[in-house]
Amino acid sequence: MTKVGLLGLGAYVPERVMTNDEWAEYVDTSHEWIVSRTGIERRRIAAEDQTTVDLAVEAARSAMADADVSPADIDEIIVATDTPEVFLPDTAAFLQDRLGVGQVPCYDLAGSGCAGFVLALDVARSRVIANDGRVLVVGVELLTRLLNWHDRNTCVLFGDAAGAAVVGRGEDVVEIVGTLAGTDGSKSDILALEAGGTRLPFSEEIAAKGLHKDLVMHGREVFREAVSHMTECSLQVLEEAGLTIDDVDLVVPHQANLRILNAVGNRLGVPAEKVYINVQEYGNTGSASVPLALWEAREKGRISIGDLVLLCAFGAGFHWSAMLLRF
Ligand code: ACO
């Protein structure tokens, strides 16, 4: 039986770099505050004429080239995003058209926050087991477009990016050797963008108050929950696979905040050099963060053939997801 796993990986970040000092022009903040609380030094901001699908196309093409497949070889597309191209239809439909992929099933996995991409990889794995074929999975976020640039509690945290993978069968794939996902819906109001849904439909009043860009975020509680769930889901996926943290060569976590990543690494008992961190360069890029970090880690030679890589992510919902990859 051939293995199921990643055939290729890709990523894209917009050219424009925005520094912490630039944020101080919009809100009462400083480079020192942002670095000390988050580790973020800069992030990428999409150009005015770029939209979500533009970022997704670049990452998808890079993953398809890496997998040596053409649009005609793709049998399904899943896009993980909370910043879609339009409200309806989903971003995956636009991506299919732009890539020239056939009339195959294409859908978004929306609302899973930063856990979305790993969850989408898990769905893709199940689809490949059920149907064979190749599934293109994209994590893309243009968070800076939809958030309030005058709310210092949230605006400085995020950046724009896209990452992608092609999932399929083969002897030489990066094998998916374990997956895990979970949700605690009782905490759904702690991190939420409420306006635009049926609870708070768009209206002139909502727009006048700026609520359509108002990310509700109880930062300290999100912090605590992120550390605990990213640690627990990592240990659980390892246990279910009959492995331990000592078997892991590299942890590639969702890049939320340097302090969260350090706390997760400490709780897992892994040395700092085994946790891949690029949050200082890109900020929190939501569902793009794990594929971007994984792609970059591989490009920088941080992953060798035979390595066991642990992915773990946490986001609004709260949702969490973890995956073990054998390179
Ligand atoms: N610049 C300066 N001051 C700020 C800024 C800023 N950008 N943002 C908030 N503050 C102020 C607040 O107004 C508050 O001031 P007050 O005490 O006068 O009211 C104070 O800083 C808050 O300080 P702390 O509570 O000590 O801040 P903390 O150390 O908790 O850091 C942070 C805040 C960075 C938001 C942290 O709680 C965090 O990272 N939480 C996780 C949030 C997160 O990761 N969200 C992303 C989505 S979910 C995910 O990816 C896992």
CSV table of C-alpha atoms and ligand atoms in Angstrom, one decimal:
chain,number,residue,atom,x,y,z
A,1,MET,CA,0.0,0.0,0.0
A,2,THR,CA,1.5,3.4,-1.0
A,3,LYS,CA,1.9,6.1,1.6
A,4,VAL,CA,-0.4,9.1,1.9
A,5,GLY,CA,1.3,12.4,2.5
A,6,LEU,CA,2.7,15.7,1.0
A,7,LEU,CA,3.9,15.6,-2.6
A,8,GLY,CA,5.0,19.2,-2.6
A,9,LEU,CA,5.0,22.4,-0.5
A,10,GLY,CA,4.9,26.1,-1.4
A,11,ALA,CA,4.5,29.6,0.1
A,12,TYR,CA,4.2,33.2,-0.8
A,13,VAL,CA,4.6,36.5,1.1
A,14,PRO,CA,3.8,39.9,-0.3
A,15,GLU,CA,6.8,42.2,-1.0
A,16,ARG,CA,5.9,45.1,1.3
A,17,VAL,CA,7.5,44.9,4.7
A,18,MET,CA,5.9,46.8,7.5
A,19,THR,CA,8.0,47.5,10.6
A,20,ASN,CA,6.8,48.0,14.2
A,21,ASP,CA,7.8,51.7,14.0
A,22,GLU,CA,5.4,52.1,11.1
A,23,TRP,CA,2.6,50.9,13.4
A,24,ALA,CA,3.4,53.6,15.8
A,25,GLU,CA,2.1,56.1,13.2
A,26,TYR,CA,-1.4,54.5,13.5
A,27,VAL,CA,-1.6,53.6,17.2
A,28,ASP,CA,0.0,54.3,20.5
A,29,THR,CA,2.6,51.6,20.5
A,30,SER,CA,6.4,51.1,20.1
A,31,HIS,CA,8.8,48.6,18.6
A,32,GLU,CA,10.0,47.8,22.1
A,33,TRP,CA,6.5,46.9,23.4
A,34,ILE,CA,5.6,44.8,20.4
A,35,VAL,CA,8.9,42.9,20.5
A,36,SER,CA,8.8,42.3,24.3
A,37,ARG,CA,5.2,41.1,24.3
A,38,THR,CA,5.1,39.2,20.9
A,39,GLY,CA,8.6,38.8,19.4
A,40,ILE,CA,7.2,40.3,16.2
A,41,GLU,CA,9.7,42.7,14.5
A,42,ARG,CA,8.0,43.1,11.1
A,43,ARG,CA,5.3,41.6,8.9
A,44,ARG,CA,4.3,41.6,5.2
A,45,ILE,CA,1.4,43.6,4.0
A,46,ALA,CA,-0.4,42.8,0.7
A,47,ALA,CA,-0.3,45.5,-2.0
A,48,GLU,CA,-3.5,47.5,-2.5
A,49,ASP,CA,-4.3,45.7,-5.7
A,50,GLN,CA,-3.8,42.2,-4.2
A,51,THR,CA,-6.6,40.1,-2.9
A,52,THR,CA,-6.8,36.8,-1.1
A,53,VAL,CA,-6.8,34.7,-4.2
A,54,ASP,CA,-3.7,36.5,-5.6
A,55,LEU,CA,-1.7,35.3,-2.6
A,56,ALA,CA,-3.3,31.8,-2.8
A,57,VAL,CA,-2.5,31.4,-6.5
A,58,GLU,CA,1.2,32.2,-5.9
A,59,ALA,CA,1.5,29.6,-3.0
A,60,ALA,CA,-0.5,27.0,-4.9
A,61,ARG,CA,1.7,27.4,-8.0
A,62,SER,CA,4.8,27.0,-5.9
A,63,ALA,CA,3.5,23.8,-4.2
A,64,MET,CA,2.3,22.4,-7.6
A,65,ALA,CA,5.8,23.0,-9.1
A,66,ASP,CA,7.4,21.4,-6.0
A,67,ALA,CA,5.1,18.4,-6.4
A,68,ASP,CA,5.8,18.4,-10.2
A,69,VAL,CA,2.1,18.3,-11.0
A,70,SER,CA,0.0,20.5,-13.3
A,71,PRO,CA,-3.5,22.0,-12.8
A,72,ALA,CA,-5.0,19.0,-14.7
A,73,ASP,CA,-3.5,16.7,-12.0
A,74,ILE,CA,-5.5,18.3,-9.1
A,75,ASP,CA,-8.6,16.4,-8.1
A,76,GLU,CA,-9.8,18.7,-5.2
A,77,ILE,CA,-9.0,22.0,-3.7
A,78,ILE,CA,-9.4,23.0,0.0
A,79,VAL,CA,-8.7,26.6,1.1
A,80,ALA,CA,-8.3,27.4,4.8
A,81,THR,CA,-8.9,31.1,5.3
A,82,ASP,CA,-10.8,33.5,7.5
A,83,THR,CA,-10.2,36.4,5.1
A,84,PRO,CA,-12.0,35.2,2.0
A,85,GLU,CA,-12.0,36.8,-1.4
A,86,VAL,CA,-15.7,37.6,-1.1
A,87,PHE,CA,-18.4,36.6,1.3
A,88,LEU,CA,-20.0,34.1,-1.2
A,89,PRO,CA,-18.8,32.0,-3.0
A,90,ASP,CA,-15.8,30.6,-1.3
A,91,THR,CA,-12.1,31.4,-2.2
A,92,ALA,CA,-11.5,27.9,-3.5
A,93,ALA,CA,-13.9,28.6,-6.4
A,94,PHE,CA,-11.9,31.6,-7.5
A,95,LEU,CA,-8.6,29.7,-7.0
A,96,GLN,CA,-9.8,26.8,-9.2
A,97,ASP,CA,-10.6,29.3,-12.0
A,98,ARG,CA,-7.4,31.2,-11.7
A,99,LEU,CA,-5.2,28.0,-11.7
A,100,GLY,CA,-7.2,26.4,-14.5
A,101,VAL,CA,-7.9,23.3,-12.4
A,102,GLY,CA,-10.8,21.1,-13.8
A,103,GLN,CA,-14.3,21.1,-12.5
A,104,VAL,CA,-13.4,19.2,-9.3
A,105,PRO,CA,-14.8,19.7,-5.8
A,106,CYS,CA,-13.4,23.0,-4.3
A,107,TYR,CA,-14.3,24.3,-1.0
A,108,ASP,CA,-13.2,26.5,1.9
A,109,LEU,CA,-12.5,25.5,5.5
A,110,ALA,CA,-13.4,28.8,7.1
A,111,GLY,CA,-13.6,30.0,10.6
A,112,SER,CA,-11.1,27.6,12.1
A,113,GLY,CA,-8.7,30.5,12.7
A,114,CYS,CA,-5.0,29.6,12.8
A,115,ALA,CA,-5.8,25.9,13.2
A,116,GLY,CA,-7.4,25.8,9.7
A,117,PHE,CA,-4.5,24.6,7.5
A,118,VAL,CA,-3.5,21.6,9.6
A,119,LEU,CA,-7.1,20.6,9.9
A,120,ALA,CA,-7.5,21.0,6.1
A,121,LEU,CA,-4.4,18.8,5.6
A,122,ASP,CA,-6.1,16.2,7.7
A,123,VAL,CA,-9.3,16.4,5.6
A,124,ALA,CA,-7.2,16.1,2.5
A,125,ARG,CA,-5.6,13.0,3.8
A,126,SER,CA,-9.0,11.4,4.4
A,127,ARG,CA,-10.1,12.3,0.9
A,128,VAL,CA,-7.0,10.8,-0.6
A,129,ILE,CA,-7.6,7.6,1.5
A,130,ALA,CA,-11.2,7.5,0.3
A,131,ASN,CA,-10.8,8.5,-3.4
A,132,ASP,CA,-7.1,8.6,-4.3
A,133,GLY,CA,-6.1,11.5,-6.4
A,134,ARG,CA,-4.3,14.7,-5.4
A,135,VAL,CA,-5.7,17.4,-3.2
A,136,LEU,CA,-4.4,21.0,-3.2
A,137,VAL,CA,-4.5,22.5,0.2
A,138,VAL,CA,-3.9,26.3,0.7
A,139,GLY,CA,-3.8,28.3,3.9
A,140,VAL,CA,-4.1,32.0,3.0
A,141,GLU,CA,-4.8,35.1,5.0
A,142,LEU,CA,-5.0,38.8,4.2
A,143,LEU,CA,-5.6,39.7,7.8
A,144,THR,CA,-4.3,43.3,7.5
A,145,ARG,CA,-7.1,44.2,5.1
A,146,LEU,CA,-10.0,43.2,7.4
A,147,LEU,CA,-8.7,44.3,10.8
A,148,ASN,CA,-9.0,47.7,12.5
A,149,TRP,CA,-5.7,49.6,12.0
A,150,HIS,CA,-6.5,51.7,15.1
A,151,ASP,CA,-6.9,48.9,17.6
A,152,ARG,CA,-3.5,48.5,19.1
A,153,ASN,CA,-4.5,45.3,20.9
A,154,THR,CA,-4.9,43.4,17.7
A,155,CYS,CA,-3.5,45.2,14.6
A,156,VAL,CA,0.2,44.8,15.4
A,157,LEU,CA,-0.1,41.1,15.7
A,158,PHE,CA,-1.0,40.0,12.2
A,159,GLY,CA,0.5,39.8,8.7
A,160,ASP,CA,-0.5,38.6,5.2
A,161,ALA,CA,0.8,35.4,3.6
A,162,ALA,CA,-0.1,32.1,1.9
A,163,GLY,CA,1.2,28.6,2.1
A,164,ALA,CA,0.2,25.4,0.3
A,165,ALA,CA,0.7,21.7,-0.1
A,166,VAL,CA,-0.3,19.0,-2.5
A,167,VAL,CA,-1.5,15.8,-0.7
A,168,GLY,CA,-1.6,12.5,-2.5
A,169,ARG,CA,-0.2,8.9,-2.6
A,170,GLY,CA,3.3,7.8,-3.4
A,171,GLU,CA,6.4,6.0,-2.2
A,172,ASP,CA,8.4,9.2,-1.9
A,173,VAL,CA,5.8,11.4,-0.1
A,174,VAL,CA,6.3,13.2,3.2
A,175,GLU,CA,4.2,10.7,5.0
A,176,ILE,CA,1.4,11.8,7.3
A,177,VAL,CA,2.0,9.5,10.3
A,178,GLY,CA,-0.4,11.0,12.8
A,179,THR,CA,-3.2,13.5,13.0
A,180,LEU,CA,-5.4,15.0,15.7
A,181,ALA,CA,-7.9,17.8,15.9
A,182,GLY,CA,-10.3,19.2,18.5
A,183,THR,CA,-12.7,22.0,19.3
A,184,ASP,CA,-14.0,23.7,22.5
A,185,GLY,CA,-16.9,25.7,21.3
A,186,SER,CA,-17.7,27.0,24.8
A,187,LYS,CA,-14.8,29.5,24.3
A,188,SER,CA,-16.0,30.8,20.9
A,189,ASP,CA,-16.6,34.4,22.2
A,190,ILE,CA,-13.1,34.9,23.4
A,191,LEU,CA,-11.7,35.4,20.0
A,192,ALA,CA,-14.2,36.4,17.4
A,193,LEU,CA,-15.1,38.7,14.5
A,194,GLU,CA,-18.8,39.0,15.0
A,195,ALA,CA,-20.2,41.5,12.5
A,196,GLY,CA,-21.5,40.2,9.2
A,197,GLY,CA,-23.1,37.1,10.5
A,198,THR,CA,-26.8,36.6,11.4
A,199,ARG,CA,-26.1,37.6,15.0
A,200,LEU,CA,-24.9,41.0,13.9
A,201,PRO,CA,-25.7,41.6,10.2
A,202,PHE,CA,-23.9,44.3,8.3
A,203,SER,CA,-25.7,47.7,8.6
A,204,GLU,CA,-24.8,51.3,8.3
A,205,GLU,CA,-24.7,51.5,12.1
A,206,ILE,CA,-22.3,48.6,12.4
A,207,ALA,CA,-20.1,50.2,9.7
A,208,ALA,CA,-20.2,53.6,11.3
A,209,LYS,CA,-19.0,52.1,14.6
A,210,GLY,CA,-16.3,50.2,12.8
A,211,LEU,CA,-17.6,46.9,14.2
A,212,HIS,CA,-17.1,45.1,10.9
A,213,LYS,CA,-13.3,45.3,11.6
A,214,ASP,CA,-13.5,44.7,15.3
A,215,LEU,CA,-11.7,41.6,16.4
A,216,VAL,CA,-12.9,40.7,19.9
A,217,MET,CA,-9.8,39.2,21.6
A,218,HIS,CA,-9.2,38.5,25.3
A,219,GLY,CA,-5.5,38.3,24.8
A,220,ARG,CA,-4.4,36.8,28.1
A,221,GLU,CA,-7.0,34.0,27.9
A,222,VAL,CA,-6.1,33.3,24.3
A,223,PHE,CA,-2.5,33.1,25.4
A,224,ARG,CA,-3.2,30.6,28.2
A,225,GLU,CA,-5.5,28.4,26.0
A,226,ALA,CA,-3.0,28.4,23.1
A,227,VAL,CA,-0.1,27.2,25.3
A,228,SER,CA,-2.2,24.5,26.9
A,229,HIS,CA,-3.9,23.1,23.8
A,230,MET,CA,-0.9,23.3,21.5
A,231,THR,CA,1.1,21.3,24.1
A,232,GLU,CA,-1.6,18.8,24.8
A,233,CYS,CA,-2.5,18.1,21.2
A,234,SER,CA,1.2,17.6,20.4
A,235,LEU,CA,1.6,15.1,23.2
A,236,GLN,CA,-1.6,13.3,22.3
A,237,VAL,CA,-0.8,12.9,18.6
A,238,LEU,CA,2.6,11.5,19.5
A,239,GLU,CA,1.0,9.1,22.0
A,240,GLU,CA,-1.5,7.9,19.5
A,241,ALA,CA,1.3,7.2,17.0
A,242,GLY,CA,3.3,5.3,19.6
A,243,LEU,CA,6.0,8.0,19.6
A,244,THR,CA,7.4,10.4,22.2
A,245,ILE,CA,8.7,13.9,22.0
A,246,ASP,CA,12.2,12.6,21.9
A,247,ASP,CA,11.4,11.1,18.5
A,248,VAL,CA,10.6,14.6,17.1
A,249,ASP,CA,13.4,16.3,15.1
A,250,LEU,CA,11.6,19.6,14.6
A,251,VAL,CA,8.4,21.2,16.0
A,252,VAL,CA,6.7,23.6,13.5
A,253,PRO,CA,4.1,25.4,15.5
A,254,HIS,CA,1.5,28.0,14.5
A,255,GLN,CA,3.5,31.3,14.8
A,256,ALA,CA,1.2,33.3,17.1
A,257,ASN,CA,3.6,34.9,19.5
A,258,LEU,CA,7.2,34.2,20.5
A,259,ARG,CA,6.2,33.9,24.2
A,260,ILE,CA,3.5,31.3,23.3
A,261,LEU,CA,6.1,29.3,21.2
A,262,ASN,CA,8.7,29.4,24.0
A,263,ALA,CA,6.1,28.3,26.5
A,264,VAL,CA,5.0,25.4,24.3
A,265,GLY,CA,8.6,24.3,23.7
A,266,ASN,CA,9.3,24.4,27.4
A,267,ARG,CA,6.2,22.4,28.3
A,268,LEU,CA,7.0,19.9,25.6
A,269,GLY,CA,10.6,19.7,27.0
A,270,VAL,CA,12.2,20.3,23.6
A,271,PRO,CA,15.4,22.4,23.3
A,272,ALA,CA,14.9,25.8,21.6
A,273,GLU,CA,16.7,24.8,18.4
A,274,LYS,CA,14.1,22.1,17.8
A,275,VAL,CA,11.3,24.7,17.6
A,276,TYR,CA,11.1,26.5,14.2
A,277,ILE,CA,10.3,30.2,14.7
A,278,ASN,CA,9.8,32.9,12.1
A,279,VAL,CA,7.1,35.0,13.9
A,280,GLN,CA,9.7,37.8,14.1
A,281,GLU,CA,9.6,38.1,10.3
A,282,TYR,CA,6.0,37.7,9.4
A,283,GLY,CA,3.8,38.1,12.6
A,284,ASN,CA,0.8,35.9,13.0
A,285,THR,CA,-0.4,35.0,9.5
A,286,GLY,CA,-3.3,32.8,10.7
A,287,SER,CA,-3.9,29.7,8.6
A,288,ALA,CA,-0.9,30.6,6.4
A,289,SER,CA,1.5,30.4,9.3
A,290,VAL,CA,2.1,26.6,9.6
A,291,PRO,CA,2.7,26.0,5.8
A,292,LEU,CA,4.8,29.1,5.5
A,293,ALA,CA,7.0,28.0,8.5
A,294,LEU,CA,7.2,24.4,7.2
A,295,TRP,CA,8.1,25.5,3.7
A,296,GLU,CA,10.7,27.9,5.1
A,297,ALA,CA,12.2,25.3,7.5
A,298,ARG,CA,12.7,22.9,4.6
A,299,GLU,CA,14.1,25.6,2.3
A,300,LYS,CA,16.6,26.6,5.0
A,301,GLY,CA,17.8,23.0,5.4
A,302,ARG,CA,16.3,22.6,8.9
A,303,ILE,CA,14.6,19.3,7.8
A,304,SER,CA,16.5,16.2,6.6
A,305,ILE,CA,15.2,13.1,4.9
A,306,GLY,CA,13.9,10.7,7.6
A,307,ASP,CA,13.1,13.5,10.1
A,308,LEU,CA,9.9,13.5,12.1
A,309,VAL,CA,8.3,16.9,12.1
A,310,LEU,CA,5.5,17.8,14.5
A,311,LEU,CA,3.0,20.5,13.4
A,312,CYS,CA,0.6,22.0,16.0
A,313,ALA,CA,-1.8,24.9,15.7
A,314,PHE,CA,-4.5,26.7,17.7
A,315,GLY,CA,-7.0,29.3,16.8
A,316,ALA,CA,-10.4,30.9,17.2
A,317,GLY,CA,-13.2,28.4,18.1
A,318,PHE,CA,-11.3,27.4,20.0
A,319,HIS,CA,-9.9,24.8,17.5
A,320,TRP,CA,-6.6,23.0,17.7
A,321,SER,CA,-4.9,20.6,15.3
A,322,ALA,CA,-1.6,18.6,15.2
A,323,MET,CA,0.1,16.4,12.6
A,324,LEU,CA,3.2,14.2,12.4
A,325,LEU,CA,5.1,14.2,9.2
A,326,ARG,CA,7.9,11.8,8.2
A,327,PHE,CA,10.2,13.4,5.7
B,1,ACO,N1,1.3,48.7,22.2
B,1,ACO,C1,1.3,49.2,23.5
B,1,ACO,N2,0.5,48.8,24.5
B,1,ACO,C2,-0.4,47.8,24.1
B,1,ACO,C3,-0.5,47.3,22.9
B,1,ACO,C4,0.4,47.8,21.9
B,1,ACO,N3,0.3,47.3,20.6
B,1,ACO,N4,-1.5,46.4,22.9
B,1,ACO,C5,-2.0,46.4,24.1
B,1,ACO,N5,-1.4,47.3,24.9
B,1,ACO,C6,-1.6,47.6,26.2
B,1,ACO,C7,-3.1,47.3,26.6
B,1,ACO,O1,-3.9,48.4,26.3
B,1,ACO,C8,-3.0,47.1,28.1
B,1,ACO,O2,-2.9,48.4,28.7
B,1,ACO,P1,-3.6,48.7,30.1
B,1,ACO,O3,-3.0,47.7,31.1
B,1,ACO,O4,-3.3,50.1,30.4
B,1,ACO,O5,-5.0,48.4,29.9
B,1,ACO,C9,-1.7,46.4,28.2
B,1,ACO,O6,-0.9,46.7,27.1
B,1,ACO,C10,-1.9,44.9,28.2
B,1,ACO,O7,-0.7,44.4,28.8
B,1,ACO,P2,-0.6,42.9,29.1
B,1,ACO,O8,-1.9,42.4,29.5
B,1,ACO,O9,0.5,42.8,30.1
B,1,ACO,O10,-0.2,42.4,27.7
B,1,ACO,P3,0.1,40.9,27.5
B,1,ACO,O11,1.5,40.6,28.0
B,1,ACO,O12,-1.0,40.0,27.8
B,1,ACO,O13,0.3,40.9,25.9
B,1,ACO,C11,-0.9,40.1,24.0
B,1,ACO,C12,-0.8,41.2,25.1
B,1,ACO,C13,0.4,40.3,23.1
B,1,ACO,C14,-2.1,40.4,23.1
B,1,ACO,C15,-0.9,38.7,24.6
B,1,ACO,O14,-1.9,38.6,25.5
B,1,ACO,C16,-1.0,37.7,23.5
B,1,ACO,O15,-0.2,37.5,22.7
B,1,ACO,N6,-2.1,36.9,23.6
B,1,ACO,C17,-2.4,35.9,22.5
B,1,ACO,C18,-3.2,36.6,21.4
B,1,ACO,C19,-3.0,36.0,20.1
B,1,ACO,O16,-2.1,35.3,19.8
B,1,ACO,N7,-3.9,36.3,19.2
B,1,ACO,C20,-3.8,35.9,17.9
B,1,ACO,C21,-5.0,35.0,17.4
B,1,ACO,S1,-5.1,33.5,18.3
B,1,ACO,C22,-3.7,32.7,18.0
B,1,ACO,O17,-3.0,32.9,17.0
B,1,ACO,C23,-3.3,31.6,18.9
